[in-house]
C-alpha atoms as a PDB file:
ATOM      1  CA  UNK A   1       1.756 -10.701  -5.267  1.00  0.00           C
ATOM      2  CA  UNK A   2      -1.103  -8.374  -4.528  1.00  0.00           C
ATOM      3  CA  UNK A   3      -0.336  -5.199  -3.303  1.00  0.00           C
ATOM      4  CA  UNK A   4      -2.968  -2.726  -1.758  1.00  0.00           C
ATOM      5  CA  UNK A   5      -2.182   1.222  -1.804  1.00  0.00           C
ATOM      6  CA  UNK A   6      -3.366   3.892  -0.453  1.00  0.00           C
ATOM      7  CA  UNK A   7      -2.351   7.727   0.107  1.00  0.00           C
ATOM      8  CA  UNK A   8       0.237   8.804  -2.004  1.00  0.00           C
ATOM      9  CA  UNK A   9       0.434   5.548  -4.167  1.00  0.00           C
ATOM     10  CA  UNK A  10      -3.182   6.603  -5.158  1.00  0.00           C
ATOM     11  CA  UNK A  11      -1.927   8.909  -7.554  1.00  0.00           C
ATOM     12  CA  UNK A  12      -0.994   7.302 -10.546  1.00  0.00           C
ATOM     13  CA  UNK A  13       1.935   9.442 -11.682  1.00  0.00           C
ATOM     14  CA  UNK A  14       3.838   9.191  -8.334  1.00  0.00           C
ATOM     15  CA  UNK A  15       3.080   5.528  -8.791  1.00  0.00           C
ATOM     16  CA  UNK A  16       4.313   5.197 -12.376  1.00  0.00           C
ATOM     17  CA  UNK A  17       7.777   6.821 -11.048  1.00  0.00           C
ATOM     18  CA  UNK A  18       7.990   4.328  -8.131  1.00  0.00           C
ATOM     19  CA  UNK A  19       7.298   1.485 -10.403  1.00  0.00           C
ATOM     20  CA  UNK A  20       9.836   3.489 -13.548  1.00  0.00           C
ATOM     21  CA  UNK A  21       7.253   4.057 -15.637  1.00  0.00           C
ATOM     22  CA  UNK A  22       5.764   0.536 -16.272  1.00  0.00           C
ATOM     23  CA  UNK A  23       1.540  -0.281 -16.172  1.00  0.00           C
ATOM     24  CA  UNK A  24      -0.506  -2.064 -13.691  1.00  0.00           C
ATOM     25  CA  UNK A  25      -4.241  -3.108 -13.803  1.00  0.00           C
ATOM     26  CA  UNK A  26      -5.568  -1.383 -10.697  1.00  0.00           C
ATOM     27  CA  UNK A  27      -9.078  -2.583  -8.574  1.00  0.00           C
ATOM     28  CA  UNK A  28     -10.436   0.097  -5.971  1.00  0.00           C
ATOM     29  CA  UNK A  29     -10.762  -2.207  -2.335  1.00  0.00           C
ATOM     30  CA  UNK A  30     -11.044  -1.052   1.136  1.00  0.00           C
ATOM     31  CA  UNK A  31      -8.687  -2.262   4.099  1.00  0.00           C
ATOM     32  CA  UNK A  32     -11.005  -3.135   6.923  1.00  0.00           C
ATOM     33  CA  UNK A  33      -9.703  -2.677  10.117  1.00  0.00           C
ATOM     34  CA  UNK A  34      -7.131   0.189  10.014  1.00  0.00           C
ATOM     35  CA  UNK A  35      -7.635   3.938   9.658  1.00  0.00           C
ATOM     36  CA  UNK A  36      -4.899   6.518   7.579  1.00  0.00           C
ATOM     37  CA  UNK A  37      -2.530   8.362  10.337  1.00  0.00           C
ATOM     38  CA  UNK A  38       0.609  10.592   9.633  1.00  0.00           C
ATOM     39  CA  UNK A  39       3.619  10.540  11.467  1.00  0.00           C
ATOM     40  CA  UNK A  40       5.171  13.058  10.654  1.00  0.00           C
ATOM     41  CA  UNK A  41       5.909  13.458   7.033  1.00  0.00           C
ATOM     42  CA  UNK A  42       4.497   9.944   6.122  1.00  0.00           C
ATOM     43  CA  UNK A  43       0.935   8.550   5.747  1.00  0.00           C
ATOM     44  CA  UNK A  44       0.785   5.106   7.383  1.00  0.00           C
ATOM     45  CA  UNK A  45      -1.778   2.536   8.937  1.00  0.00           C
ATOM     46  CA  UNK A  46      -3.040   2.479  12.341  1.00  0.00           C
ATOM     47  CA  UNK A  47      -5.342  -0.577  13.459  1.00  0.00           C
ATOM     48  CA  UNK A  48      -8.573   0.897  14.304  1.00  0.00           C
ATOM     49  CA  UNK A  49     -11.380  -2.129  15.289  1.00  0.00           C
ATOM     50  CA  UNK A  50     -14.368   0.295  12.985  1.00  0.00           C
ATOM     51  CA  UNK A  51     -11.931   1.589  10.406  1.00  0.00           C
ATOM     52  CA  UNK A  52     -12.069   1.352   6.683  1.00  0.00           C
ATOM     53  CA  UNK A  53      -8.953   2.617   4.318  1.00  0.00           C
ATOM     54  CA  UNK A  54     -10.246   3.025   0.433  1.00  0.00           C
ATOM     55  CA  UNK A  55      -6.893   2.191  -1.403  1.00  0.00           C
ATOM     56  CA  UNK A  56      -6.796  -0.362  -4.723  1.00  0.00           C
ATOM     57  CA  UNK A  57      -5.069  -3.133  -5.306  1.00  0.00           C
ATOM     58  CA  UNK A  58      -2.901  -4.252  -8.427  1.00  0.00           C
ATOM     59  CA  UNK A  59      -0.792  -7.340  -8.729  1.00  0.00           C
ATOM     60  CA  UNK A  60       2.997  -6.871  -8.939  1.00  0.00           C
ATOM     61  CA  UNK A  61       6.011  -9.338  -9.975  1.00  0.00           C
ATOM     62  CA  UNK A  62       9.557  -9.799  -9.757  1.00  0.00           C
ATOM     63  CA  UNK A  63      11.203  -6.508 -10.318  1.00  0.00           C
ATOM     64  CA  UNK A  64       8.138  -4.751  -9.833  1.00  0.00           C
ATOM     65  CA  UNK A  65       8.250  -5.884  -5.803  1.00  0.00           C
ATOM     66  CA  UNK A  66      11.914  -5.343  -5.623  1.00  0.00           C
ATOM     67  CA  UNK A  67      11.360  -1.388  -6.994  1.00  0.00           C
ATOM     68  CA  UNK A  68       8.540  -0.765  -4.978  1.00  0.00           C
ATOM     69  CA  UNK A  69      10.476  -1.995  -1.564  1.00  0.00           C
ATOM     70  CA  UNK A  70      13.163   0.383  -2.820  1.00  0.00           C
ATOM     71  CA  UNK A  71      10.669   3.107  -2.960  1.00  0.00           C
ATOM     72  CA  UNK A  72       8.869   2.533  -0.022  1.00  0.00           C
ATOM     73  CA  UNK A  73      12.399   1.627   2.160  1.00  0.00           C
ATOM     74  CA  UNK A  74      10.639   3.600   5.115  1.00  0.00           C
ATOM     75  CA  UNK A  75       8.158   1.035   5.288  1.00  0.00           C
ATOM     76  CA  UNK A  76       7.566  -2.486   5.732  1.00  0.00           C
ATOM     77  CA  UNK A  77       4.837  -5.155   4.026  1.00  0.00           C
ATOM     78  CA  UNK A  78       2.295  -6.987   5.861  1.00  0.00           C
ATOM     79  CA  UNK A  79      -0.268  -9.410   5.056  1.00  0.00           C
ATOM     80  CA  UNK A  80      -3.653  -8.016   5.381  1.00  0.00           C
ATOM     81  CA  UNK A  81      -6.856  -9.333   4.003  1.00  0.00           C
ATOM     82  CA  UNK A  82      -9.575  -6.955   2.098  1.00  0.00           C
ATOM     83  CA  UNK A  83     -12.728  -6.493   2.687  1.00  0.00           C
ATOM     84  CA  UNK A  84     -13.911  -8.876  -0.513  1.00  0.00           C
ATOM     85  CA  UNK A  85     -11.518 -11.747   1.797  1.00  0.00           C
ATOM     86  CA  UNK A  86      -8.444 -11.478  -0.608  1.00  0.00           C
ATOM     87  CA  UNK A  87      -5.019 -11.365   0.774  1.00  0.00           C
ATOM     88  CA  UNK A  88      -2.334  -8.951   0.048  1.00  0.00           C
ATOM     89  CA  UNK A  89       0.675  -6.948   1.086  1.00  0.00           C
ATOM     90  CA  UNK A  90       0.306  -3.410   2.249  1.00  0.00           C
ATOM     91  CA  UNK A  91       3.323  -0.928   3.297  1.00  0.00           C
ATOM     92  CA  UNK A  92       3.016   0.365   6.977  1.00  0.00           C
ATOM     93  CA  UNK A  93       5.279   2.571   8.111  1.00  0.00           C
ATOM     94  CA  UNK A  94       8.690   0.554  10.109  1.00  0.00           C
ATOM     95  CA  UNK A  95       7.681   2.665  13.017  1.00  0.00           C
ATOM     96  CA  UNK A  96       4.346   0.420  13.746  1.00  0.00           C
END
């Protein structure tokens, strides 16, 4: 599964503790249609008809999806598709 990130999961460390330590390939994309909005203490998505969100994309399996819905249990995933037309999940924020 492909799995665009952006805000916090842009930095690679707090990424490498969400995923316990192990390595993904990542690709810089942008999320067309959406702009970056806190609520509160947490960065999520907003759909915004001119937006663009800069985030990457890796691809994630098995466990991998599993710890990363544990880590991000304030959020959902959504399909979305990218910019370049390729589908993948993002997390948004349960609220939206």
């Amino acid at each position: 599964m492909k799995i665009f990130v952006y805000e916090t999961l842009l930095d690679n460390k707090v990424l490498s503790e969400a995923l316990h330590g192990h390595k993904v390939s990542e690709k810089d994309a942008i999320l067309p249609g959406f702009e970056e909005v806190w609520e509160g203490d947490y960065p999520t998505l907003k759909k915004k008809f001119s937006g663009k969100v800069k985030g990457r994309t890796f691809n994630v399996y098995g466990k991998d999806i599993d710890l990363l819905d544990q880590w991000e249990s304030k959020y959902h995933r959504k399909k979305i598709f990218l910019e370049n037309g390729d589908e993948a999940q993002v997390y948004i924020l349960k609220s939206r």
